[in-house]
Amino acid sequence: MFGTRAIKGRAMTHAETLDRAVRAIEERSYWSAYPEHPKAYGDEAPVAGEAAFRDLLGKAFATDQAHDGYLEVAESSPFGIELGVTYPATDVDSVMSAATAAMGAWGKMSAEDRADVCLEVLDRLAASNFEIAHSVQHTTGQSFLMAFQAGGPHALDRALEAVAYAYREQKRLPDSLTWEKPQGKRDPLVIEKRWVTRPRGVAVLIGVSTFPTWNGYPGVFASLAAGNPVIVKPHPGTILPLAVFTRIAREVLAEKGCDPNVVQMIVDTPDRPVGKDLVMRPEVGIVDYTGGSAFGNWLEENVTHAEVYTEKAGVNSVMLDSAADLGPVFQNLSVSMTMYSGQMCTTPQNLFVSESGVTVDGQNVSYVDVVGGFTKAIGGLLGDDARAGAILGAIKGTDTLDRLADATGLGNVLLESREVPSEEFPGATIRTPAIIEVDGSSDAFRNEMFGPVIFVVKTTSTAESIELARDAALANGAITWLAYTTDDAVLDEVIDAAVDAGVSVAFNLTGGLFVNQSAAYSDFHVTGGNAAGNASLTDPAFVARRFVTVGIRIEP
Amino acid sequence: MFGTRAIKGRAMTHAETLDRAVRAIEERSYWSAYPEHPKAYGDEAPVAGEAAFRDLLGKAFATDQAHDGYLEVAESSPFGIELGVTYPATDVDSVMSAATAAMGAWGKMSAEDRADVCLEVLDRLAASNFEIAHSVQHTTGQSFLMAFQAGGPHALDRALEAVAYAYREQKRLPDSLTWEKPQGKRDPLVIEKRWVTRPRGVAVLIGVSTFPTWNGYPGVFASLAAGNPVIVKPHPGTILPLAVFTRIAREVLAEKGCDPNVVQMIVDTPDRPVGKDLVMRPEVGIVDYTGGSAFGNWLEENVTHAEVYTEKAGVNSVMLDSAADLGPVFQNLSVSMTMYSGQMCTTPQNLFVSESGVTVDGQNVSYVDVVGGFTKAIGGLLGDDARAGAILGAIKGTDTLDRLADATGLGNVLLESREVPSEEFPGATIRTPAIIEVDGSSDAFRNEMFGPVIFVVKTTSTAESIELARDAALANGAITWLAYTTDDAVLDEVIDAAVDAGVSVAFNLTGGLFVNQSAAYSDFHVTGGNAAGNASLTDPAFVARRFVTVGIRIEP
């Protein structure tokens, strides 16, 4: 058996874990139920997990879900290994009718019992962290460590956080109540009241190619905890991680005596997409989506019969005004701007620097020296092939390579992209980022250039830097800002602009925390305040509409 | 000066009132800050309030809002008195730019300070309860007592409830926090965090003709408390109550040193409606709407750039299975089904009775006797003109009269509608309801027949009654159900169906509580579970998306 014992040093019951998670969302201080260090999962886990992953390759993915043969898919590995997994073929009618059938009993379970099942699924996923890490690595192009941490424990943190929010919101109402309204000298009006929560409807996850579990779990687990059956439609190029999730979730559901069709998967291919048919079904009550803006906007505009939570594109910015020391600034930026080749929705894309330079420890450092130092820091960090590979991961998607190729025409190339060879994976597609210099009149930096393209934007002043970052965020969305300043007035101006633009903002990161990372229980993800989407991950707004409350009044 | 002293027996500060309201939404037990008895407002209030109302008639409505002349409108009184009020003319561009300008400072105020202003507005509205009551009566056709209670204190209860929810949701985050993540043997990651909430955008209220304040205040005050400026667009036929609200809100805003354009009004006429232009503006972040399904559905399908809260049509049902005594049942039903001539969104329209009759205190009472008793109870209650007038109020809108005229062709007429003369208001349009008998195969009862039309639906069994009620609710929405049963199994079946259909349900009401009434702090209004809309009035789901949270992280 799996369960909590698979993780070192933990022996909390699910109820205790849930209570602790509820406390974490109230306090917003650091907490995690799932260690991020691979060693915490025992000595045998790495080998067993890799073997489990290898055993999935080149064959039909085993499932107990009803299906009609297997589908050849367009999934491929950015590291160049042959995946060759085929997936159970099904259709929208089949999964929708099975989901609808599963909703009754799942929706009628108590919030406690559903949370208990969800937490058991999370523990089983934790026990399969290595299998999932390899699946994430080889479908998304993330380095192994990122795939392990972001795809495993950090995704589980976000999932548990979502369960805690959904659970707490459902438990806000008293179980029952005798309501008495005084009537002056007459007898009071007395009525017995209670409330029943029920699911919104069938929930659909439209998965993303880069962080299928981290971005997928919050919506899935919020929906499950609130009583909704979930249909998972993975990105056609990144299927395996969510297939493993679906398998594990169904195993736990069956063991707990629930209908395993509470979680189902439907797989498609780029030439025969099923996403639109799926979400337009009237049974659908919830859609969670992470991915490009085009489909996200389509969902927001067309799926008006369901709650839609999106995370779309964003133009993330760094404003460099002043600092105590540029060395640690560049150290932090060179990691945050290159990690996973800029394929995180939180990666800073633009570095705004005033042409008048930067104040460093009271002294002016010229624009040319600042930009030179930044470029050198990135070049240096990525100069060694092995280190570069570990940081950059591999490139997912030919679109991203195309963007990289086109980027050199957009401005003055400060650093060219280069192909990085990999000893471990000779077929891997690894590129260092191109650094392109533009000025504030350019349109290039105003749009998301997902992937390894960094813009240095030469502005007339820090005030213009802030204004350009805000305009880009308001026009095309943004998820993160990072600013460096030792000037309190500038700090306040950046905060005002961030609040205005609806962008989370960090200041003066020089150590081990990178702006790309948002912490479960503490940091919101997308604010809902700009075009980057509304999937706040996770707060009451993210869960409150996933269930419906029906009031019952009985005259005694 | 007004303030809390205008209301007898109350001397709570706004902060105390807010705290008490927050406790009320948690406990969901009875509480009210605004007495529903007219006498509680002092001996002079009735005369002064009526004089204030009379003083509004036949002239241009005074305002400090920028305007370009005055608009002749299509407002008229169902009681037949001449209103003759003209309203400040403005346009969408003007109100939108003023609202946008007002948003900055209002959005930056603390949640406490905004709540304080909101509570002062509510106290001022309470002090004007009589002026508002007459305005509501003569624009909507409600009886004076209903206009006073529903239009005044009950609307204020709902408003304060909305402020309490919005306040509490904004205060869920710690003000600031030092976040520490352990790093094994290395120093922990330490970061200072805080969060800023900001408004979603300009809020628009599209008012309803029947309960302009009760249905309008919750969205308005939730939006205001969350930092959004509000543009009020009253129904073209019922303007005056929201005009008085707007005047009072602006007075308080100005006194408090806020931009009065935090609340503005734009009035239109049926031949030149501005609602669509208004809500499609990109500045709009929130739309609250109560009214017919056609425009409500249009809003839900087209306003995808904003949060939309709707209350639309519903087909409310009564299922009569069994009772201890039919007398009190009919007494309760004859009021709830005729009050304000069925022009409440919560009025029961259909009475389902099995052809096999009803079990009363263990004995079978035949279908014919049950229906005869029900018809007689309604005929008796409304036989006296003065009493009928007090219960029925007057008919708002010629559509409703047309529906009433057409209803006799839909089935077997058990009781004909009659015109009720009024001594007080000779020009009043007062009608008793028509009672029409149909069977389960009819389509007539499946759609909302807003106004004084009651269907008695003859079914084959209580099971069919429940099924028909559920089908109608799922197809066309429903807000309330009422069932009479002494059988626990039937009670459970009705609850299951109500949960399935997303309809609030009451049982065995025979006393002074009517199913039409939902209590602030305790009863939800629309569940969001069917086509009747999603304006839950009021819960976290109703407020959580009215603001945006921006996280700020600062490396110390």
Short mmCIF file of N, CA and C in Angstrom, two decimals, chain A residues 376-497:
data_model
loop_
_atom_site.label_atom_id
_atom_site.label_comp_id
_atom_site.label_asym_id
_atom_site.label_seq_id
_atom_site.Cartn_x
_atom_site.Cartn_y
_atom_site.Cartn_z
N LYS A 376 26.48 39.66 -19.91
CA LYS A 376 27.62 38.82 -19.53
C LYS A 376 27.21 37.78 -18.49
N ALA A 377 26.34 38.19 -17.56
CA ALA A 377 25.90 37.25 -16.52
C ALA A 377 25.15 36.07 -17.14
N ILE A 378 24.32 36.37 -18.11
CA ILE A 378 23.56 35.28 -18.75
C ILE A 378 24.48 34.43 -19.60
N GLY A 379 25.33 35.12 -20.35
CA GLY A 379 26.29 34.37 -21.16
C GLY A 379 27.16 33.47 -20.31
N GLY A 380 27.59 34.00 -19.18
CA GLY A 380 28.45 33.22 -18.29
C GLY A 380 27.73 32.02 -17.69
N LEU A 381 26.53 32.27 -17.20
CA LEU A 381 25.77 31.19 -16.56
C LEU A 381 25.55 30.03 -17.53
N LEU A 382 25.30 30.39 -18.81
CA LEU A 382 24.93 29.37 -19.79
C LEU A 382 26.10 28.97 -20.68
N GLY A 383 27.32 29.40 -20.29
CA GLY A 383 28.48 29.09 -21.10
C GLY A 383 28.85 27.62 -21.04
N ASP A 384 28.63 27.01 -19.90
CA ASP A 384 28.95 25.59 -19.73
C ASP A 384 27.75 24.75 -20.18
N ASP A 385 27.99 23.83 -21.09
CA ASP A 385 26.88 23.08 -21.70
C ASP A 385 26.06 22.30 -20.67
N ALA A 386 26.75 21.66 -19.77
CA ALA A 386 26.02 20.82 -18.80
C ALA A 386 25.13 21.68 -17.91
N ARG A 387 25.73 22.80 -17.41
CA ARG A 387 24.96 23.68 -16.54
C ARG A 387 23.82 24.32 -17.33
N ALA A 388 24.12 24.73 -18.56
CA ALA A 388 23.09 25.33 -19.41
C ALA A 388 21.93 24.35 -19.60
N GLY A 389 22.24 23.12 -19.86
CA GLY A 389 21.18 22.12 -20.08
C GLY A 389 20.32 21.95 -18.85
N ALA A 390 20.97 21.95 -17.67
CA ALA A 390 20.22 21.76 -16.42
C ALA A 390 19.29 22.92 -16.17
N ILE A 391 19.70 24.12 -16.56
CA ILE A 391 18.86 25.30 -16.33
C ILE A 391 17.78 25.45 -17.41
N LEU A 392 18.23 25.26 -18.66
CA LEU A 392 17.33 25.59 -19.78
C LEU A 392 16.27 24.54 -20.04
N GLY A 393 16.54 23.30 -19.66
CA GLY A 393 15.63 22.24 -20.13
C GLY A 393 15.64 22.22 -21.65
N ALA A 394 14.57 21.73 -22.24
CA ALA A 394 14.50 21.64 -23.69
C ALA A 394 13.27 22.38 -24.18
N ILE A 395 13.27 22.66 -25.48
CA ILE A 395 12.20 23.50 -26.06
C ILE A 395 11.01 22.63 -26.47
N LYS A 396 9.85 23.01 -25.96
CA LYS A 396 8.60 22.31 -26.30
C LYS A 396 7.93 23.08 -27.42
N GLY A 397 7.77 22.44 -28.56
CA GLY A 397 6.96 23.08 -29.58
C GLY A 397 7.78 23.82 -30.62
N THR A 398 7.46 23.59 -31.88
CA THR A 398 8.18 24.23 -32.97
C THR A 398 7.83 25.72 -33.05
N ASP A 399 6.65 26.10 -32.56
CA ASP A 399 6.28 27.52 -32.53
C ASP A 399 7.34 28.33 -31.80
N THR A 400 7.79 27.76 -30.68
CA THR A 400 8.76 28.46 -29.84
C THR A 400 10.08 28.62 -30.59
N LEU A 401 10.50 27.59 -31.30
CA LEU A 401 11.73 27.70 -32.10
C LEU A 401 11.56 28.76 -33.19
N ASP A 402 10.37 28.80 -33.79
CA ASP A 402 10.12 29.80 -34.83
C ASP A 402 10.22 31.21 -34.26
N ARG A 403 9.61 31.40 -33.09
CA ARG A 403 9.67 32.73 -32.46
C ARG A 403 11.11 33.14 -32.19
N LEU A 404 11.88 32.16 -31.69
CA LEU A 404 13.28 32.43 -31.41
C LEU A 404 14.02 32.84 -32.68
N ALA A 405 13.75 32.14 -33.76
CA ALA A 405 14.43 32.45 -35.03
C ALA A 405 14.06 33.85 -35.52
N ASP A 406 12.78 34.20 -35.33
CA ASP A 406 12.32 35.51 -35.82
C ASP A 406 12.79 36.67 -34.95
N ALA A 407 13.11 36.36 -33.69
CA ALA A 407 13.36 37.43 -32.72
C ALA A 407 14.55 38.30 -33.11
N THR A 408 15.53 37.72 -33.76
CA THR A 408 16.74 38.49 -34.08
C THR A 408 16.43 39.67 -35.00
N GLY A 409 15.32 39.61 -35.70
CA GLY A 409 14.94 40.72 -36.57
C GLY A 409 14.22 41.84 -35.86
N LEU A 410 13.99 41.68 -34.56
CA LEU A 410 13.14 42.65 -33.86
C LEU A 410 13.90 43.79 -33.20
N GLY A 411 15.22 43.67 -33.16
CA GLY A 411 15.99 44.73 -32.52
C GLY A 411 17.48 44.43 -32.63
N ASN A 412 18.21 45.03 -31.73
CA ASN A 412 19.66 44.89 -31.72
C ASN A 412 20.03 43.65 -30.90
N VAL A 413 20.66 42.69 -31.53
CA VAL A 413 20.94 41.42 -30.84
C VAL A 413 22.13 41.59 -29.90
N LEU A 414 21.86 41.53 -28.60
CA LEU A 414 22.94 41.66 -27.61
C LEU A 414 23.61 40.32 -27.34
N LEU A 415 22.84 39.26 -27.45
CA LEU A 415 23.39 37.91 -27.26
C LEU A 415 22.61 36.98 -28.17
N GLU A 416 23.35 36.21 -28.95
CA GLU A 416 22.67 35.29 -29.87
C GLU A 416 22.33 33.99 -29.17
N SER A 417 21.28 33.39 -29.61
CA SER A 417 20.93 32.06 -29.12
C SER A 417 21.90 31.04 -29.69
N ARG A 418 22.20 30.01 -28.90
CA ARG A 418 23.02 28.94 -29.46
C ARG A 418 22.40 27.60 -29.10
N GLU A 419 22.70 26.60 -29.94
CA GLU A 419 22.24 25.24 -29.66
C GLU A 419 23.17 24.63 -28.64
N VAL A 420 22.59 24.01 -27.63
CA VAL A 420 23.39 23.39 -26.59
C VAL A 420 23.31 21.87 -26.75
N PRO A 421 24.46 21.23 -26.95
CA PRO A 421 24.43 19.76 -27.08
C PRO A 421 24.24 19.10 -25.71
N SER A 422 23.65 17.93 -25.71
CA SER A 422 23.43 17.20 -24.46
C SER A 422 24.03 15.80 -24.58
N GLU A 423 24.88 15.47 -23.62
CA GLU A 423 25.44 14.12 -23.63
C GLU A 423 24.39 13.09 -23.27
N GLU A 424 23.54 13.47 -22.30
CA GLU A 424 22.54 12.52 -21.80
C GLU A 424 21.46 12.24 -22.85
N PHE A 425 21.02 13.32 -23.54
CA PHE A 425 19.95 13.19 -24.51
C PHE A 425 20.40 13.82 -25.83
N PRO A 426 21.07 13.05 -26.65
CA PRO A 426 21.62 13.62 -27.89
C PRO A 426 20.56 14.23 -28.81
N GLY A 427 19.31 13.79 -28.68
CA GLY A 427 18.25 14.34 -29.55
C GLY A 427 17.53 15.53 -28.98
N ALA A 428 18.01 16.05 -27.84
CA ALA A 428 17.30 17.14 -27.17
C ALA A 428 17.40 18.44 -27.95
N THR A 429 16.34 19.24 -27.87
CA THR A 429 16.30 20.56 -28.50
C THR A 429 16.56 21.61 -27.42
N ILE A 430 17.82 22.01 -27.27
CA ILE A 430 18.19 22.94 -26.20
C ILE A 430 18.78 24.20 -26.82
N ARG A 431 18.28 25.36 -26.39
CA ARG A 431 18.75 26.64 -26.94
C ARG A 431 18.96 27.62 -25.81
N THR A 432 20.03 28.38 -25.88
CA THR A 432 20.15 29.52 -24.96
C THR A 432 19.27 30.66 -25.49
N PRO A 433 18.88 31.58 -24.61
CA PRO A 433 18.01 32.66 -25.07
C PRO A 433 18.76 33.69 -25.92
N ALA A 434 18.02 34.30 -26.80
CA ALA A 434 18.51 35.49 -27.50
C ALA A 434 18.15 36.71 -26.65
N ILE A 435 19.10 37.63 -26.53
CA ILE A 435 18.81 38.90 -25.85
C ILE A 435 18.76 39.99 -26.90
N ILE A 436 17.61 40.65 -26.97
CA ILE A 436 17.37 41.63 -28.02
C ILE A 436 17.16 42.99 -27.36
N GLU A 437 17.86 43.98 -27.84
CA GLU A 437 17.69 45.34 -27.31
C GLU A 437 16.73 46.13 -28.21
N VAL A 438 15.76 46.77 -27.57
CA VAL A 438 14.83 47.64 -28.30
C VAL A 438 14.66 48.92 -27.47
N ASP A 439 14.01 49.91 -28.04
CA ASP A 439 13.66 51.04 -27.20
C ASP A 439 12.15 51.10 -27.00
N GLY A 440 11.72 52.08 -26.23
CA GLY A 440 10.32 52.12 -25.82
C GLY A 440 9.33 52.26 -26.96
N SER A 441 9.81 52.67 -28.14
CA SER A 441 8.88 52.83 -29.26
C SER A 441 8.62 51.51 -29.98
N SER A 442 9.37 50.48 -29.62
CA SER A 442 9.21 49.17 -30.27
C SER A 442 7.88 48.55 -29.89
N ASP A 443 7.31 47.76 -30.80
CA ASP A 443 6.12 46.99 -30.45
C ASP A 443 6.50 45.59 -29.99
N ALA A 444 7.74 45.20 -30.24
CA ALA A 444 8.12 43.80 -30.06
C ALA A 444 7.90 43.32 -28.63
N PHE A 445 8.30 44.13 -27.65
CA PHE A 445 8.27 43.66 -26.27
C PHE A 445 6.87 43.69 -25.67
N ARG A 446 5.94 44.28 -26.37
CA ARG A 446 4.58 44.44 -25.82
C ARG A 446 3.75 43.17 -25.89
N ASN A 447 4.20 42.22 -26.68
CA ASN A 447 3.49 40.96 -26.79
C ASN A 447 4.30 39.83 -26.17
N GLU A 448 3.60 38.79 -25.75
CA GLU A 448 4.31 37.66 -25.17
C GLU A 448 5.12 36.95 -26.25
N MET A 449 6.41 36.75 -25.97
CA MET A 449 7.29 35.96 -26.83
C MET A 449 7.63 34.71 -26.03
N PHE A 450 6.69 33.82 -25.91
CA PHE A 450 6.86 32.63 -25.08
C PHE A 450 8.11 31.87 -25.54
N GLY A 451 9.02 31.62 -24.62
CA GLY A 451 10.23 30.90 -24.96
C GLY A 451 11.47 31.72 -24.69
N PRO A 452 12.62 31.30 -25.25
CA PRO A 452 13.91 31.88 -24.87
C PRO A 452 14.24 33.18 -25.61
N VAL A 453 13.42 34.19 -25.41
CA VAL A 453 13.68 35.52 -25.98
C VAL A 453 13.58 36.53 -24.84
N ILE A 454 14.63 37.29 -24.65
CA ILE A 454 14.66 38.32 -23.62
C ILE A 454 14.80 39.67 -24.30
N PHE A 455 13.95 40.60 -23.93
CA PHE A 455 14.09 41.96 -24.43
C PHE A 455 14.72 42.85 -23.37
N VAL A 456 15.75 43.57 -23.75
CA VAL A 456 16.21 44.70 -22.93
C VAL A 456 15.60 45.94 -23.55
N VAL A 457 14.79 46.64 -22.77
CA VAL A 457 14.10 47.81 -23.29
C VAL A 457 14.76 49.06 -22.72
N LYS A 458 15.33 49.84 -23.62
CA LYS A 458 16.01 51.08 -23.24
C LYS A 458 14.97 52.19 -23.16
N THR A 459 14.79 52.72 -21.97
CA THR A 459 13.75 53.74 -21.78
C THR A 459 14.39 55.08 -21.46
N THR A 460 13.56 56.09 -21.42
CA THR A 460 14.08 57.44 -21.12
C THR A 460 14.23 57.65 -19.62
N SER A 461 13.53 56.86 -18.83
CA SER A 461 13.55 57.03 -17.37
C SER A 461 12.87 55.83 -16.72
N THR A 462 13.06 55.69 -15.41
CA THR A 462 12.34 54.65 -14.68
C THR A 462 10.84 54.87 -14.79
N ALA A 463 10.43 56.13 -14.78
CA ALA A 463 8.99 56.42 -14.92
C ALA A 463 8.46 55.86 -16.22
N GLU A 464 9.23 55.99 -17.30
CA GLU A 464 8.78 55.42 -18.57
C GLU A 464 8.80 53.90 -18.51
N SER A 465 9.80 53.35 -17.83
CA SER A 465 9.87 51.89 -17.68
C SER A 465 8.57 51.36 -17.06
N ILE A 466 8.16 52.04 -16.00
CA ILE A 466 6.95 51.61 -15.29
C ILE A 466 5.73 51.75 -16.19
N GLU A 467 5.67 52.86 -16.89
CA GLU A 467 4.53 53.12 -17.76
C GLU A 467 4.45 52.08 -18.88
N LEU A 468 5.58 51.74 -19.47
CA LEU A 468 5.56 50.76 -20.56
C LEU A 468 5.17 49.37 -20.05
N ALA A 469 5.69 49.03 -18.87
CA ALA A 469 5.34 47.72 -18.31
C ALA A 469 3.85 47.66 -18.03
N ARG A 470 3.32 48.75 -17.48
CA ARG A 470 1.89 48.77 -17.18
C ARG A 470 1.05 48.70 -18.45
N ASP A 471 1.43 49.47 -19.46
CA ASP A 471 0.66 49.46 -20.70
C ASP A 471 0.65 48.07 -21.33
N ALA A 472 1.80 47.43 -21.32
CA ALA A 472 1.87 46.08 -21.91
C ALA A 472 1.00 45.10 -21.12
N ALA A 473 1.02 45.24 -19.79
CA ALA A 473 0.21 44.34 -18.96
C ALA A 473 -1.27 44.57 -19.19
N LEU A 474 -1.67 45.82 -19.24
CA LEU A 474 -3.10 46.11 -19.44
C LEU A 474 -3.55 45.67 -20.83
N ALA A 475 -2.67 45.80 -21.81
CA ALA A 475 -3.06 45.45 -23.17
C ALA A 475 -3.05 43.93 -23.37
N ASN A 476 -2.02 43.28 -22.89
CA ASN A 476 -1.83 41.86 -23.24
C ASN A 476 -1.68 40.94 -22.04
N GLY A 477 -1.92 41.46 -20.86
CA GLY A 477 -1.85 40.62 -19.66
C GLY A 477 -0.44 40.53 -19.10
N ALA A 478 -0.36 40.18 -17.84
CA ALA A 478 0.92 39.93 -17.19
C ALA A 478 0.62 39.19 -15.89
N ILE A 479 1.54 38.34 -15.50
CA ILE A 479 1.36 37.57 -14.26
C ILE A 479 2.33 38.03 -13.19
N THR A 480 3.55 38.36 -13.60
CA THR A 480 4.55 38.77 -12.62
C THR A 480 5.31 40.01 -13.07
N TRP A 481 5.64 40.82 -12.09
CA TRP A 481 6.60 41.90 -12.26
C TRP A 481 7.68 41.73 -11.19
N LEU A 482 8.86 42.22 -11.56
CA LEU A 482 9.98 42.25 -10.61
C LEU A 482 10.62 43.63 -10.77
N ALA A 483 10.84 44.29 -9.66
CA ALA A 483 11.48 45.61 -9.73
C ALA A 483 12.64 45.65 -8.76
N TYR A 484 13.66 46.35 -9.17
CA TYR A 484 14.83 46.57 -8.29
C TYR A 484 14.91 48.06 -8.03
N THR A 485 14.80 48.42 -6.78
CA THR A 485 14.93 49.82 -6.43
C THR A 485 15.30 49.97 -4.96
N THR A 486 16.11 50.98 -4.69
CA THR A 486 16.43 51.34 -3.31
C THR A 486 15.69 52.61 -2.92
N ASP A 487 14.83 53.08 -3.81
CA ASP A 487 14.13 54.36 -3.65
C ASP A 487 12.67 54.08 -3.29
N ASP A 488 12.27 54.48 -2.08
CA ASP A 488 10.92 54.18 -1.62
C ASP A 488 9.84 54.79 -2.51
N ALA A 489 10.13 55.96 -3.07
CA ALA A 489 9.14 56.59 -3.94
C ALA A 489 8.93 55.75 -5.19
N VAL A 490 10.02 55.23 -5.74
CA VAL A 490 9.90 54.37 -6.92
C VAL A 490 9.14 53.09 -6.56
N LEU A 491 9.46 52.53 -5.40
CA LEU A 491 8.76 51.33 -4.95
C LEU A 491 7.25 51.58 -4.91
N ASP A 492 6.87 52.72 -4.35
CA ASP A 492 5.43 53.02 -4.29
C ASP A 492 4.83 53.20 -5.69
N GLU A 493 5.59 53.82 -6.58
CA GLU A 493 5.09 54.00 -7.95
C GLU A 493 4.90 52.66 -8.65
N VAL A 494 5.85 51.77 -8.43
CA VAL A 494 5.72 50.45 -9.06
C VAL A 494 4.52 49.70 -8.48
N ILE A 495 4.34 49.78 -7.17
CA ILE A 495 3.18 49.11 -6.55
C ILE A 495 1.88 49.69 -7.11
N ASP A 496 1.80 51.01 -7.20
CA ASP A 496 0.60 51.63 -7.76
C ASP A 496 0.32 51.11 -9.17
N ALA A 497 1.37 51.05 -9.97
CA ALA A 497 1.20 50.59 -11.35
C ALA A 497 0.81 49.11 -11.38
#
